[in-house]
XYZ file of C-alpha atoms in Angstrom:
368
model
C 110.871 84.305 66.158
C 110.575 82.197 69.308
C 107.593 83.536 71.221
C 106.193 82.959 74.700
C 102.410 83.324 74.488
C 101.029 84.278 77.892
C 97.867 82.154 78.194
C 95.487 83.123 80.999
C 92.893 80.527 80.096
C 90.594 83.094 78.492
C 89.455 83.591 74.927
C 91.680 86.599 74.199
C 95.008 84.972 75.026
C 93.912 81.824 73.186
C 93.326 83.688 69.923
C 96.492 85.736 70.439
C 98.559 82.536 70.642
C 96.850 81.137 67.542
C 97.537 84.285 65.547
C 101.216 84.211 66.467
C 101.398 80.653 65.127
C 99.611 81.745 61.943
C 102.213 84.495 61.538
C 104.920 81.831 61.368
C 106.423 82.117 64.835
C 107.665 79.267 67.024
C 105.214 79.571 69.939
C 105.237 78.089 73.438
C 102.232 78.619 75.721
C 102.857 79.728 79.317
C 100.270 80.119 82.067
C 101.299 82.269 85.017
C 100.372 80.816 88.402
C 99.901 84.019 90.395
C 97.811 82.906 93.347
C 99.327 81.154 96.354
C 95.918 79.620 97.105
C 94.169 79.355 93.747
C 90.473 78.526 93.896
C 89.521 75.287 92.180
C 86.269 76.449 90.605
C 85.721 79.590 88.604
C 82.483 80.335 90.435
C 84.511 81.099 93.555
C 86.940 83.472 91.854
C 86.148 86.386 89.567
C 89.642 86.926 88.183
C 92.085 84.797 86.195
C 93.980 82.854 88.859
C 91.964 79.661 89.239
C 93.128 76.108 88.710
C 90.354 75.790 86.138
C 91.880 78.639 84.155
C 95.185 76.796 83.961
C 93.312 73.765 82.655
C 91.522 75.873 80.038
C 94.838 77.276 78.839
C 96.311 73.788 78.572
C 93.342 72.590 76.491
C 93.828 75.469 74.048
C 97.539 74.650 73.783
C 96.623 71.040 72.992
C 94.298 72.180 70.197
C 97.067 74.375 68.804
C 99.638 71.612 69.165
C 102.161 73.738 71.044
C 104.197 73.040 74.184
C 102.607 74.351 77.371
C 104.082 75.205 80.757
C 102.922 76.726 84.036
C 105.366 79.221 85.524
C 104.961 79.856 89.242
C 105.228 83.589 89.903
C 102.982 83.681 92.963
C 105.691 84.971 95.314
C 106.712 87.746 92.924
C 103.048 88.650 92.319
C 102.369 88.848 96.052
C 105.350 91.117 96.639
C 105.036 93.422 93.645
C 101.263 93.593 93.213
C 99.311 92.402 96.272
C 101.613 93.864 98.936
C 101.949 97.082 96.931
C 98.146 97.306 96.660
C 97.753 96.912 100.428
C 100.499 99.434 101.203
C 99.100 102.036 98.813
C 95.628 101.896 100.354
C 97.139 102.040 103.847
C 98.896 105.246 102.769
C 95.626 106.800 101.589
C 96.213 106.262 97.869
C 94.157 104.458 95.225
C 96.369 102.105 93.170
C 95.664 100.288 89.906
C 96.952 96.715 90.363
C 96.596 95.879 86.651
C 99.211 98.482 85.698
C 101.521 97.227 88.413
C 101.034 93.634 87.248
C 101.876 94.573 83.665
C 104.933 96.524 84.768
C 106.317 94.091 87.318
C 105.034 90.666 86.243
C 103.952 90.277 82.623
C 106.501 92.599 81.045
C 109.299 92.299 83.589
C 109.364 88.929 85.362
C 107.748 87.017 82.470
C 109.649 88.785 79.717
C 112.959 88.569 81.581
C 112.553 84.839 82.099
C 111.525 84.315 78.472
C 114.606 86.170 77.220
C 116.860 84.264 79.619
C 115.523 80.995 78.166
C 116.314 82.074 74.630
C 112.940 83.397 73.496
C 112.719 86.585 71.463
C 109.470 88.146 72.685
C 106.200 87.768 74.586
C 102.689 87.875 73.123
C 99.559 88.608 75.174
C 95.839 88.985 74.564
C 95.723 92.676 75.476
C 93.660 94.933 73.236
C 96.281 97.383 71.978
C 98.352 97.866 68.837
C 102.079 98.063 68.220
C 102.750 100.242 65.176
C 106.146 100.269 63.512
C 107.315 103.599 62.100
C 110.584 104.309 60.211
C 113.515 105.869 62.049
C 116.068 108.188 60.514
C 118.803 105.561 60.816
C 116.911 103.118 58.606
C 115.495 101.111 61.493
C 111.970 101.099 62.861
C 110.460 102.425 66.061
C 107.730 100.396 67.748
C 104.934 102.559 69.165
C 102.079 101.568 71.450
C 98.657 102.665 70.158
C 95.031 102.323 71.180
C 93.112 99.270 69.996
C 90.547 99.466 67.206
C 87.841 98.317 69.644
C 87.476 101.399 71.870
C 85.252 99.522 74.324
C 87.989 96.933 74.981
C 91.064 99.152 74.562
C 93.713 98.279 77.193
C 96.436 100.711 76.174
C 95.903 102.542 79.479
C 97.107 99.587 81.563
C 100.037 99.088 79.181
C 101.229 102.675 79.559
C 103.921 101.487 81.986
C 105.905 99.724 79.226
C 109.160 101.259 78.091
C 110.668 101.190 74.594
C 112.806 98.108 75.273
C 109.787 96.141 76.524
C 107.688 97.240 73.545
C 110.423 95.992 71.228
C 109.863 92.515 72.700
C 106.043 92.565 72.907
C 103.236 91.543 70.559
C 99.520 92.316 70.910
C 97.853 90.397 68.057
C 94.265 91.429 68.919
C 94.564 95.191 68.622
C 93.043 95.414 65.158
C 89.950 93.311 65.972
C 86.752 93.785 67.959
C 85.849 91.471 70.821
C 82.788 89.930 69.077
C 85.015 89.009 66.131
C 87.561 87.455 68.499
C 84.856 85.240 70.002
C 83.701 84.190 66.530
C 87.256 83.375 65.548
C 87.753 81.328 68.720
C 84.615 79.340 67.954
C 85.751 78.726 64.379
C 89.073 77.447 65.706
C 87.257 75.035 68.011
C 88.361 76.609 71.262
C 86.369 75.506 74.314
C 86.825 78.977 75.782
C 85.100 80.807 72.902
C 82.159 81.836 75.109
C 83.986 81.920 78.427
C 83.059 85.068 80.414
C 85.705 87.761 80.722
C 87.570 88.063 84.003
C 86.764 91.232 85.905
C 87.454 93.151 89.078
C 90.714 92.566 90.973
C 91.924 89.031 90.353
C 93.279 88.426 93.869
C 90.067 89.585 95.600
C 87.891 86.585 94.854
C 84.530 87.989 95.948
C 85.033 91.480 94.493
C 84.686 93.103 97.942
C 87.724 95.401 98.047
C 86.675 97.098 101.290
C 86.194 93.749 103.014
C 89.574 92.515 101.778
C 91.327 95.646 103.015
C 89.629 95.398 106.404
C 90.766 91.795 106.772
C 94.304 92.686 105.727
C 94.717 95.964 107.611
C 92.297 95.491 110.497
C 89.565 97.788 111.735
C 90.775 101.348 112.372
C 87.850 103.555 113.503
C 88.154 107.268 112.842
C 86.259 110.430 112.010
C 84.547 111.583 108.848
C 84.877 115.367 108.844
C 83.960 118.296 106.627
C 86.504 120.740 105.235
C 86.191 122.844 108.411
C 87.081 119.866 110.607
C 83.580 119.320 111.991
C 82.927 115.658 112.757
C 80.026 114.315 110.666
C 80.316 110.588 111.188
C 82.571 107.610 111.806
C 84.385 105.092 109.636
C 86.082 101.756 110.304
C 89.207 102.511 108.283
C 90.226 105.476 106.136
C 91.884 103.012 103.758
C 88.442 101.946 102.520
C 87.692 105.355 100.957
C 88.845 107.068 97.800
C 88.544 110.581 96.407
C 85.251 111.071 94.582
C 83.410 108.370 96.533
C 79.796 109.112 97.486
C 78.356 105.755 98.493
C 78.959 104.161 101.870
C 79.599 107.338 103.852
C 76.672 106.742 106.257
C 76.678 110.323 107.522
C 74.449 111.095 110.461
C 72.849 114.229 109.011
C 72.515 115.856 105.601
C 74.484 118.901 104.506
C 72.949 122.266 105.421
C 72.494 123.148 101.742
C 71.057 119.733 100.923
C 73.845 118.960 98.430
C 75.324 115.452 98.262
C 78.769 115.038 99.786
C 81.777 113.229 98.405
C 85.163 112.158 99.697
C 87.545 114.981 98.806
C 90.592 113.839 100.788
C 91.874 110.855 102.744
C 94.258 111.692 105.600
C 96.006 108.511 106.777
C 98.211 110.441 109.203
C 95.147 111.461 111.264
C 92.903 108.585 110.104
C 90.335 111.079 108.827
C 88.121 111.034 105.757
C 87.249 114.534 104.544
C 83.984 115.102 102.679
C 82.699 118.085 100.750
C 80.518 119.173 97.856
C 81.080 118.154 94.254
C 82.647 121.485 93.288
C 85.652 120.621 95.491
C 86.443 117.564 93.380
C 87.353 119.378 90.170
C 91.108 119.577 89.476
C 93.079 120.801 86.488
C 96.673 120.179 87.608
C 98.326 116.807 88.221
C 101.795 115.988 89.467
C 102.905 112.461 88.695
C 105.959 110.479 89.750
C 107.456 107.148 88.660
C 107.294 108.309 85.031
C 107.438 105.563 82.398
C 107.901 106.447 78.717
C 106.878 104.187 75.836
C 109.567 105.897 73.750
C 111.705 109.008 74.161
C 110.610 111.288 77.007
C 108.857 114.427 75.717
C 111.024 117.514 75.386
C 109.581 120.756 76.666
C 105.852 121.386 76.996
C 103.780 119.126 74.724
C 100.099 118.896 73.851
C 98.655 115.552 74.945
C 95.486 113.722 75.836
C 95.384 112.658 79.497
C 93.439 109.684 80.851
C 93.182 108.984 84.582
C 91.026 105.828 84.600
C 91.267 102.563 82.684
C 88.058 103.168 80.743
C 87.713 106.866 81.423
C 87.527 109.860 79.158
C 90.588 111.422 77.548
C 91.085 115.118 78.346
C 93.038 117.731 76.403
C 96.119 118.787 78.350
C 99.702 119.981 78.257
C 102.494 118.074 79.939
C 106.207 118.269 80.580
C 108.749 115.942 82.137
C 110.957 116.869 85.081
C 113.228 113.882 85.590
C 111.166 111.087 87.117
C 108.209 113.445 87.555
C 105.553 114.706 85.159
C 103.448 117.837 85.340
C 100.068 117.770 83.576
C 97.757 120.747 83.091
C 94.224 119.910 81.987
C 92.199 122.291 79.834
C 89.064 121.460 81.846
C 88.360 120.345 85.383
C 88.299 116.616 86.056
C 86.529 115.139 89.074
C 87.597 112.337 91.366
C 91.323 112.243 90.637
C 92.992 110.372 93.493
C 96.660 109.999 94.454
C 97.871 106.531 93.515
C 95.917 106.382 90.273
C 97.837 106.571 87.027
C 97.715 109.302 84.414
C 98.447 107.996 80.923
C 99.364 110.458 78.188
C 98.429 110.114 74.505
C 99.392 111.760 71.239
C 96.398 110.862 69.102
C 96.159 107.086 69.476
C 99.826 106.733 70.459
C 100.684 106.164 74.118
C 103.387 108.617 75.152
C 103.857 107.299 78.681
C 102.442 107.240 82.175
C 103.020 108.346 85.753
C 101.561 107.587 89.166
C 99.512 110.523 90.452
C 101.226 112.026 93.491
C 98.966 115.076 93.799
C 96.021 116.708 92.035
C 94.801 120.249 92.601
C 92.910 123.177 91.140
C 95.068 125.972 89.781
C 92.867 129.012 89.320
C 95.456 131.093 87.508
C 96.418 130.075 83.959
C 99.864 128.541 83.528
C 102.265 130.913 81.720
């Protein structure tokens, strides 16, 4: 098969490209230029959008002896990921830009361009597995599963892929642990074998999300209130707060019962941040929209595992689809679930699909 190997300049994508070559595929390396003002040195950027990263990817391609190209997708990335991130926070939600990037850039814009140029599929260095299972018609169904390395598993941020995208995607690292990947990279002579992993949000160079939002959205002073509406303090922008947050509230006086207080709601329409005690954070019902299924949509009520954070715990739940919406009922309370986050559903290690959390609440009566 003719494969586009997405090469970020890191160790994972380097080994992924090498493994696709070893498997007998015709591989071309592609680095995505996502930043409209990429930093020159890695020390000034914590993500994967630096000029140095592009150079690292090119050096790996030279070692592998494969063609290498840089595809400029900065405008698309700004529109679909950066602008979406800003708009979601302005609306009082807490988005995950990595899911949006996978959905809109790596497995839409990149894959679409690769197919248009005559390639068959895209390979990335994500830690996840694609498992092929027989279908009744004699064909095979490709399923997305968790990686063997639980600490590095990235199936959560891939939960936005649909069946057609999975059919054109390869994740060669899913059966290997990260230490073994680094050893393999060193054995292959890759300069990036010990390169630190990228982290945080790639387009916020200094890792200061609140500062970035303030620069983008401007200062917007408002009240921090309790659940009764009593003013407890001030903030410089409700967009800088998320449900479950405890740090940075700077309240003028402690709670009467001495209990710590957390953000329990963000109200962009009144520019208020509502705080309360920890018991108000527990929810057991989630409504999600923008449902994405990694295969057929579930029929009726199904037993699933639900995960609401990229490296969070999986919770036993039931779920059912209602068109583009998903209803999830958790068997136990989960704290700090914020609108804008994603809920990803699992059947064992298999990813069933995902949805963007529109609302989360506590239902005290059992669901019939």
